[in-house]
C-alpha cells in the first residue's frame, strides 16, 4: 500500500489557485516529501520536494505541516496545461506512488 | 541533454518469448528503478538499484529480472513473459536517493499476447 493518501480527483478553474492535499501520517524523520505529475501519454515529471520547511519553485509551492504528517501542493494559477495526475510520495528505497490525484482544469 | 532513454517505445510479443527493455541515463546517476503502470493502480515499483551491482526488489518483482553491470544502464528482463505483464513500463533515475529528484523515461508500452 502507498504510504501517502490523496483524493482521487479535484477540479479547478483556469487561473485560480489549486491546493492539492496529501496525508502521510507514518512519515519518518528522514523521509523527503516529493511531488510529481504525469501528463497524458508521458512519463512522470518532478514538481517539487521538501523535508520540513515550505518550498517554492517556478512550478509550485509546497506547504508542509509542522508535524510533517500532511502536505499541500499549491499551484498558484492553474492553467489548462496543469491538467494531470499529481503524485505525492515519500522518497525512500521502495517508493510507492499510489494512484495520485487527477486534476481537471476548466476554462 | 540530460535524459533517461528507454527502448523500445512499443513492444508486442507472445507468451514465453524472452525480452529485454533497455534503460540508459547520461547523468551519472547512482539510483535507478523500474515501475509498471496499470489503469487504476498508479505506479508500482518492480526493482531498484542503489549503484552498480546493487539491486533489490520493489513491490512487484515476480516475473522480472534486472542487472546493473554499469552505472548508466539498467535493463529489465522478462524471461518468460505472460499476458498479466502487459503494462506501461517506466524507468527512472536520480543522482542519489533521498534529497534528489527522479528523472523518468518516456515509457515502454508492452503487450504480451
PDB file of C-alpha atoms in Angstrom:
ATOM      1  CA  UNK A   1       0.000   0.000   0.000  1.00  0.00           C
ATOM      2  CA  UNK A   2       1.099   3.538  -0.709  1.00  0.00           C
ATOM      3  CA  UNK A   3       2.495   5.449   2.246  1.00  0.00           C
ATOM      4  CA  UNK A   4       0.535   8.531   1.215  1.00  0.00           C
ATOM      5  CA  UNK A   5      -3.169   9.272   0.808  1.00  0.00           C
ATOM      6  CA  UNK A   6      -4.525  11.675  -1.794  1.00  0.00           C
ATOM      7  CA  UNK A   7      -8.003  12.460  -3.116  1.00  0.00           C
ATOM      8  CA  UNK A   8      -8.773  10.627  -6.322  1.00  0.00           C
ATOM      9  CA  UNK A   9      -9.715  13.739  -8.244  1.00  0.00           C
ATOM     10  CA  UNK A  10     -10.026  17.505  -7.988  1.00  0.00           C
ATOM     11  CA  UNK A  11     -11.307  20.248 -10.231  1.00  0.00           C
ATOM     12  CA  UNK A  12     -10.153  23.795 -10.642  1.00  0.00           C
ATOM     13  CA  UNK A  13     -10.974  26.777 -12.781  1.00  0.00           C
ATOM     14  CA  UNK A  14      -8.318  28.210 -15.027  1.00  0.00           C
ATOM     15  CA  UNK A  15      -6.183  30.959 -13.459  1.00  0.00           C
ATOM     16  CA  UNK A  16      -7.363  30.137  -9.940  1.00  0.00           C
ATOM     17  CA  UNK A  17      -5.122  28.657  -7.235  1.00  0.00           C
ATOM     18  CA  UNK A  18      -5.237  24.922  -6.594  1.00  0.00           C
ATOM     19  CA  UNK A  19      -4.394  23.222  -3.314  1.00  0.00           C
ATOM     20  CA  UNK A  20      -3.686  19.510  -3.646  1.00  0.00           C
ATOM     21  CA  UNK A  21      -3.582  17.752  -0.255  1.00  0.00           C
ATOM     22  CA  UNK A  22      -1.574  14.706   0.781  1.00  0.00           C
ATOM     23  CA  UNK A  23      -1.601  12.780   4.042  1.00  0.00           C
ATOM     24  CA  UNK A  24       1.451  10.835   5.163  1.00  0.00           C
ATOM     25  CA  UNK A  25       0.834  10.031   8.805  1.00  0.00           C
ATOM     26  CA  UNK A  26       3.556   7.345   9.007  1.00  0.00           C
ATOM     27  CA  UNK A  27       6.335   9.588   7.716  1.00  0.00           C
ATOM     28  CA  UNK A  28       9.728   9.124   9.345  1.00  0.00           C
ATOM     29  CA  UNK A  29      12.190  11.837  10.212  1.00  0.00           C
ATOM     30  CA  UNK A  30      14.367  11.280   7.150  1.00  0.00           C
ATOM     31  CA  UNK A  31      11.627  10.937   4.534  1.00  0.00           C
ATOM     32  CA  UNK A  32      11.601  13.702   1.957  1.00  0.00           C
ATOM     33  CA  UNK A  33       8.189  14.580   0.524  1.00  0.00           C
ATOM     34  CA  UNK A  34       8.244  14.595  -3.263  1.00  0.00           C
ATOM     35  CA  UNK A  35       5.590  15.632  -5.752  1.00  0.00           C
ATOM     36  CA  UNK A  36       5.468  14.527  -9.364  1.00  0.00           C
ATOM     37  CA  UNK A  37       2.907  14.956 -12.078  1.00  0.00           C
ATOM     38  CA  UNK A  38       2.062  12.903 -15.116  1.00  0.00           C
ATOM     39  CA  UNK A  39       0.608  14.486 -18.215  1.00  0.00           C
ATOM     40  CA  UNK A  40      -1.350  12.261 -20.614  1.00  0.00           C
ATOM     41  CA  UNK A  41       0.865   9.844 -22.546  1.00  0.00           C
ATOM     42  CA  UNK A  42       4.022  10.991 -20.779  1.00  0.00           C
ATOM     43  CA  UNK A  43       6.294   9.805 -18.016  1.00  0.00           C
ATOM     44  CA  UNK A  44       6.024  11.439 -14.596  1.00  0.00           C
ATOM     45  CA  UNK A  45       7.914  14.694 -14.125  1.00  0.00           C
ATOM     46  CA  UNK A  46       9.286  16.232 -10.970  1.00  0.00           C
ATOM     47  CA  UNK A  47       7.406  19.156  -9.463  1.00  0.00           C
ATOM     48  CA  UNK A  48       8.877  19.922  -6.057  1.00  0.00           C
ATOM     49  CA  UNK A  49      10.177  18.339  -2.865  1.00  0.00           C
ATOM     50  CA  UNK A  50      10.913  19.259   0.725  1.00  0.00           C
ATOM     51  CA  UNK A  51      11.770  17.939   4.168  1.00  0.00           C
ATOM     52  CA  UNK A  52      10.439  20.294   6.834  1.00  0.00           C
ATOM     53  CA  UNK A  53      10.225  23.837   5.534  1.00  0.00           C
ATOM     54  CA  UNK A  54       7.888  25.183   2.923  1.00  0.00           C
ATOM     55  CA  UNK A  55       9.422  25.263  -0.542  1.00  0.00           C
ATOM     56  CA  UNK A  56       8.839  27.363  -3.634  1.00  0.00           C
ATOM     57  CA  UNK A  57       9.979  26.948  -7.215  1.00  0.00           C
ATOM     58  CA  UNK A  58       8.865  28.195 -10.584  1.00  0.00           C
ATOM     59  CA  UNK A  59       6.233  25.482 -10.906  1.00  0.00           C
ATOM     60  CA  UNK A  60       4.606  25.372  -7.499  1.00  0.00           C
ATOM     61  CA  UNK A  61       4.831  25.757  -3.741  1.00  0.00           C
ATOM     62  CA  UNK A  62       4.933  23.008  -1.156  1.00  0.00           C
ATOM     63  CA  UNK A  63       3.455  23.618   2.277  1.00  0.00           C
ATOM     64  CA  UNK A  64       4.459  21.044   4.899  1.00  0.00           C
ATOM     65  CA  UNK A  65       2.562  20.715   8.153  1.00  0.00           C
ATOM     66  CA  UNK A  66       4.512  21.308  11.340  1.00  0.00           C
ATOM     67  CA  UNK A  67       4.135  17.649  12.383  1.00  0.00           C
ATOM     68  CA  UNK A  68       5.004  16.588   8.786  1.00  0.00           C
ATOM     69  CA  UNK A  69       2.012  14.270   8.636  1.00  0.00           C
ATOM     70  CA  UNK A  70       0.498  16.148   5.751  1.00  0.00           C
ATOM     71  CA  UNK A  71       1.494  18.465   2.939  1.00  0.00           C
ATOM     72  CA  UNK A  72      -0.163  20.560   0.270  1.00  0.00           C
ATOM     73  CA  UNK A  73       0.983  21.257  -3.257  1.00  0.00           C
ATOM     74  CA  UNK A  74      -0.065  24.723  -4.342  1.00  0.00           C
ATOM     75  CA  UNK A  75      -0.402  25.741  -7.968  1.00  0.00           C
ATOM     76  CA  UNK A  76      -0.796  29.489  -7.774  1.00  0.00           C
ATOM     77  CA  UNK A  77      -2.611  29.992 -11.071  1.00  0.00           C
ATOM     78  CA  UNK A  78      -3.804  26.816 -12.732  1.00  0.00           C
ATOM     79  CA  UNK A  79      -3.594  26.619 -16.499  1.00  0.00           C
ATOM     80  CA  UNK A  80      -5.059  24.050 -18.866  1.00  0.00           C
ATOM     81  CA  UNK A  81      -1.557  22.583 -19.191  1.00  0.00           C
ATOM     82  CA  UNK A  82      -1.587  21.752 -15.487  1.00  0.00           C
ATOM     83  CA  UNK A  83      -4.263  19.120 -16.017  1.00  0.00           C
ATOM     84  CA  UNK A  84      -2.500  15.927 -14.973  1.00  0.00           C
ATOM     85  CA  UNK A  85      -2.288  13.232 -12.320  1.00  0.00           C
ATOM     86  CA  UNK A  86      -0.334  14.521  -9.315  1.00  0.00           C
ATOM     87  CA  UNK A  87       1.554  12.095  -7.111  1.00  0.00           C
ATOM     88  CA  UNK A  88       2.750  12.724  -3.594  1.00  0.00           C
ATOM     89  CA  UNK A  89       5.402  10.240  -2.457  1.00  0.00           C
ATOM     90  CA  UNK A  90       7.817   9.737   0.384  1.00  0.00           C
ATOM     91  CA  UNK A  91      11.293   9.420  -1.036  1.00  0.00           C
ATOM     92  CA  UNK A  92      12.632   6.116   0.204  1.00  0.00           C
ATOM     93  CA  UNK A  93      14.143   2.954  -1.245  1.00  0.00           C
ATOM     94  CA  UNK A  94      10.820   1.447  -2.227  1.00  0.00           C
ATOM     95  CA  UNK A  95       8.945   4.485  -3.386  1.00  0.00           C
ATOM     96  CA  UNK A  96       5.238   3.861  -3.588  1.00  0.00           C
ATOM     97  CA  UNK A  97       3.305   6.203  -5.826  1.00  0.00           C
ATOM     98  CA  UNK A  98      -0.289   5.248  -5.250  1.00  0.00           C
ATOM     99  CA  UNK A  99      -3.000   6.350  -7.664  1.00  0.00           C
ATOM    100  CA  UNK A 100      -2.445  10.098  -7.255  1.00  0.00           C
ATOM    101  CA  UNK A 101      -4.936  12.951  -7.729  1.00  0.00           C
ATOM    102  CA  UNK A 102      -6.336  13.601 -11.168  1.00  0.00           C
ATOM    103  CA  UNK A 103      -6.585  17.371 -11.585  1.00  0.00           C
ATOM    104  CA  UNK A 104      -9.061  18.727 -14.100  1.00  0.00           C
ATOM    105  CA  UNK A 105      -8.753  22.400 -15.063  1.00  0.00           C
ATOM    106  CA  UNK A 106     -11.816  24.036 -16.516  1.00  0.00           C
ATOM    107  CA  UNK A 107     -11.548  27.018 -18.870  1.00  0.00           C
TER     108      UNK A 107
ATOM    109  CA  UNK B   1      20.739  16.832 -22.970  1.00  0.00           C
ATOM    110  CA  UNK B   2      20.221  15.089 -19.624  1.00  0.00           C
ATOM    111  CA  UNK B   3      17.797  12.249 -20.083  1.00  0.00           C
ATOM    112  CA  UNK B   4      16.642   8.734 -19.343  1.00  0.00           C
ATOM    113  CA  UNK B   5      16.240   6.716 -22.525  1.00  0.00           C
ATOM    114  CA  UNK B   6      14.075   3.635 -22.770  1.00  0.00           C
ATOM    115  CA  UNK B   7      13.804   1.309 -25.718  1.00  0.00           C
ATOM    116  CA  UNK B   8      11.662   0.189 -27.345  1.00  0.00           C
ATOM    117  CA  UNK B   9       8.757   2.623 -27.021  1.00  0.00           C
ATOM    118  CA  UNK B  10       6.242  -0.047 -28.019  1.00  0.00           C
ATOM    119  CA  UNK B  11       6.612  -3.826 -27.975  1.00  0.00           C
ATOM    120  CA  UNK B  12       4.211  -6.613 -28.867  1.00  0.00           C
ATOM    121  CA  UNK B  13       5.323 -10.132 -28.100  1.00  0.00           C
ATOM    122  CA  UNK B  14       3.947 -13.594 -27.388  1.00  0.00           C
ATOM    123  CA  UNK B  15       3.802 -15.551 -24.176  1.00  0.00           C
ATOM    124  CA  UNK B  16       7.101 -17.157 -23.221  1.00  0.00           C
ATOM    125  CA  UNK B  17       9.386 -15.274 -25.580  1.00  0.00           C
ATOM    126  CA  UNK B  18      12.195 -13.687 -23.592  1.00  0.00           C
ATOM    127  CA  UNK B  19      12.550  -9.941 -23.963  1.00  0.00           C
ATOM    128  CA  UNK B  20      14.639  -7.091 -22.628  1.00  0.00           C
ATOM    129  CA  UNK B  21      13.639  -3.466 -22.207  1.00  0.00           C
ATOM    130  CA  UNK B  22      16.673  -1.222 -22.067  1.00  0.00           C
ATOM    131  CA  UNK B  23      17.126   1.854 -19.896  1.00  0.00           C
ATOM    132  CA  UNK B  24      20.068   4.214 -20.069  1.00  0.00           C
ATOM    133  CA  UNK B  25      20.829   7.517 -18.336  1.00  0.00           C
ATOM    134  CA  UNK B  26      23.549  10.029 -19.172  1.00  0.00           C
ATOM    135  CA  UNK B  27      23.618  11.887 -15.842  1.00  0.00           C
ATOM    136  CA  UNK B  28      25.981   9.622 -13.872  1.00  0.00           C
ATOM    137  CA  UNK B  29      23.117   8.768 -11.535  1.00  0.00           C
ATOM    138  CA  UNK B  30      23.650   6.168  -8.845  1.00  0.00           C
ATOM    139  CA  UNK B  31      19.997   5.264  -8.254  1.00  0.00           C
ATOM    140  CA  UNK B  32      17.828   3.645 -10.927  1.00  0.00           C
ATOM    141  CA  UNK B  33      14.469   1.921 -10.754  1.00  0.00           C
ATOM    142  CA  UNK B  34      11.723   0.319 -12.819  1.00  0.00           C
ATOM    143  CA  UNK B  35       7.961   0.838 -12.475  1.00  0.00           C
ATOM    144  CA  UNK B  36       4.923  -0.562 -14.134  1.00  0.00           C
ATOM    145  CA  UNK B  37       1.719   1.384 -14.536  1.00  0.00           C
ATOM    146  CA  UNK B  38      -1.689  -0.208 -14.899  1.00  0.00           C
ATOM    147  CA  UNK B  39      -5.067   1.548 -15.072  1.00  0.00           C
ATOM    148  CA  UNK B  40      -6.332   2.456 -11.617  1.00  0.00           C
ATOM    149  CA  UNK B  41      -3.220   1.141  -9.860  1.00  0.00           C
ATOM    150  CA  UNK B  42      -0.799   4.018 -10.260  1.00  0.00           C
ATOM    151  CA  UNK B  43       2.919   3.341 -10.492  1.00  0.00           C
ATOM    152  CA  UNK B  44       4.259   0.243  -8.803  1.00  0.00           C
ATOM    153  CA  UNK B  45       7.952  -0.312  -8.287  1.00  0.00           C
ATOM    154  CA  UNK B  46       9.418  -3.521  -9.747  1.00  0.00           C
ATOM    155  CA  UNK B  47      13.124  -3.318  -8.910  1.00  0.00           C
ATOM    156  CA  UNK B  48      15.584  -0.643  -7.919  1.00  0.00           C
ATOM    157  CA  UNK B  49      19.361  -0.285  -7.831  1.00  0.00           C
ATOM    158  CA  UNK B  50      21.387   1.838  -5.462  1.00  0.00           C
ATOM    159  CA  UNK B  51      24.557   1.508  -7.528  1.00  0.00           C
ATOM    160  CA  UNK B  52      26.496  -0.847  -9.789  1.00  0.00           C
ATOM    161  CA  UNK B  53      25.950  -4.488  -8.846  1.00  0.00           C
ATOM    162  CA  UNK B  54      23.444  -3.496  -6.128  1.00  0.00           C
ATOM    163  CA  UNK B  55      19.806  -4.311  -6.892  1.00  0.00           C
ATOM    164  CA  UNK B  56      16.761  -5.028  -4.774  1.00  0.00           C
ATOM    165  CA  UNK B  57      13.118  -5.958  -5.166  1.00  0.00           C
ATOM    166  CA  UNK B  58      10.329  -3.431  -5.159  1.00  0.00           C
ATOM    167  CA  UNK B  59       6.636  -4.134  -4.674  1.00  0.00           C
ATOM    168  CA  UNK B  60       6.025  -6.334  -7.729  1.00  0.00           C
ATOM    169  CA  UNK B  61       9.241  -8.159  -8.730  1.00  0.00           C
ATOM    170  CA  UNK B  62       7.716 -11.531  -9.695  1.00  0.00           C
ATOM    171  CA  UNK B  63       8.432 -12.456 -13.302  1.00  0.00           C
ATOM    172  CA  UNK B  64      11.129  -9.816 -13.785  1.00  0.00           C
ATOM    173  CA  UNK B  65      14.909  -9.693 -13.589  1.00  0.00           C
ATOM    174  CA  UNK B  66      17.296  -6.764 -13.684  1.00  0.00           C
ATOM    175  CA  UNK B  67      21.022  -6.238 -13.829  1.00  0.00           C
ATOM    176  CA  UNK B  68      23.287  -3.270 -13.143  1.00  0.00           C
ATOM    177  CA  UNK B  69      26.671  -4.094 -14.609  1.00  0.00           C
ATOM    178  CA  UNK B  70      27.477  -0.474 -15.388  1.00  0.00           C
ATOM    179  CA  UNK B  71      26.253   2.757 -13.919  1.00  0.00           C
ATOM    180  CA  UNK B  72      24.398   4.108 -16.935  1.00  0.00           C
ATOM    181  CA  UNK B  73      22.357   1.016 -17.865  1.00  0.00           C
ATOM    182  CA  UNK B  74      19.592  -0.814 -16.019  1.00  0.00           C
ATOM    183  CA  UNK B  75      17.833  -3.312 -18.308  1.00  0.00           C
ATOM    184  CA  UNK B  76      14.561  -5.000 -17.380  1.00  0.00           C
ATOM    185  CA  UNK B  77      14.397  -8.652 -18.403  1.00  0.00           C
ATOM    186  CA  UNK B  78      11.264 -10.756 -18.794  1.00  0.00           C
ATOM    187  CA  UNK B  79      12.487 -14.341 -19.098  1.00  0.00           C
ATOM    188  CA  UNK B  80       9.063 -15.810 -19.899  1.00  0.00           C
ATOM    189  CA  UNK B  81       6.512 -13.033 -20.396  1.00  0.00           C
ATOM    190  CA  UNK B  82       2.876 -13.681 -19.619  1.00  0.00           C
ATOM    191  CA  UNK B  83      -0.256 -11.680 -20.529  1.00  0.00           C
ATOM    192  CA  UNK B  84      -0.510 -10.250 -16.996  1.00  0.00           C
ATOM    193  CA  UNK B  85       2.738  -8.414 -17.678  1.00  0.00           C
ATOM    194  CA  UNK B  86       1.042  -6.338 -20.341  1.00  0.00           C
ATOM    195  CA  UNK B  87       1.584  -2.863 -18.984  1.00  0.00           C
ATOM    196  CA  UNK B  88       3.249   0.527 -19.380  1.00  0.00           C
ATOM    197  CA  UNK B  89       6.777   0.467 -18.000  1.00  0.00           C
ATOM    198  CA  UNK B  90       8.859   3.397 -16.796  1.00  0.00           C
ATOM    199  CA  UNK B  91      12.498   3.600 -15.902  1.00  0.00           C
ATOM    200  CA  UNK B  92      13.695   6.328 -13.534  1.00  0.00           C
ATOM    201  CA  UNK B  93      16.982   7.551 -12.122  1.00  0.00           C
ATOM    202  CA  UNK B  94      18.352  10.026  -9.605  1.00  0.00           C
ATOM    203  CA  UNK B  95      21.777  11.174  -8.507  1.00  0.00           C
ATOM    204  CA  UNK B  96      21.443   9.562  -5.114  1.00  0.00           C
ATOM    205  CA  UNK B  97      18.396   8.719  -3.075  1.00  0.00           C
ATOM    206  CA  UNK B  98      16.693  10.914  -0.566  1.00  0.00           C
ATOM    207  CA  UNK B  99      17.212  14.522  -1.471  1.00  0.00           C
ATOM    208  CA  UNK B 100      17.305  14.099  -5.222  1.00  0.00           C
ATOM    209  CA  UNK B 101      14.553  14.290  -7.785  1.00  0.00           C
ATOM    210  CA  UNK B 102      13.709  11.383 -10.030  1.00  0.00           C
ATOM    211  CA  UNK B 103      14.038  11.636 -13.792  1.00  0.00           C
ATOM    212  CA  UNK B 104      11.709   9.363 -15.753  1.00  0.00           C
ATOM    213  CA  UNK B 105      11.966   7.867 -19.197  1.00  0.00           C
ATOM    214  CA  UNK B 106       9.183   8.187 -21.777  1.00  0.00           C
ATOM    215  CA  UNK B 107       7.844   4.716 -21.133  1.00  0.00           C
ATOM    216  CA  UNK B 108       7.568   1.357 -22.892  1.00  0.00           C
ATOM    217  CA  UNK B 109       4.128   0.011 -23.732  1.00  0.00           C
ATOM    218  CA  UNK B 110       4.365  -3.771 -23.639  1.00  0.00           C
ATOM    219  CA  UNK B 111       1.670  -6.123 -24.898  1.00  0.00           C
ATOM    220  CA  UNK B 112       2.044  -9.860 -24.284  1.00  0.00           C
ATOM    221  CA  UNK B 113      -0.338 -11.954 -26.373  1.00  0.00           C
TER     222      UNK B 113
END
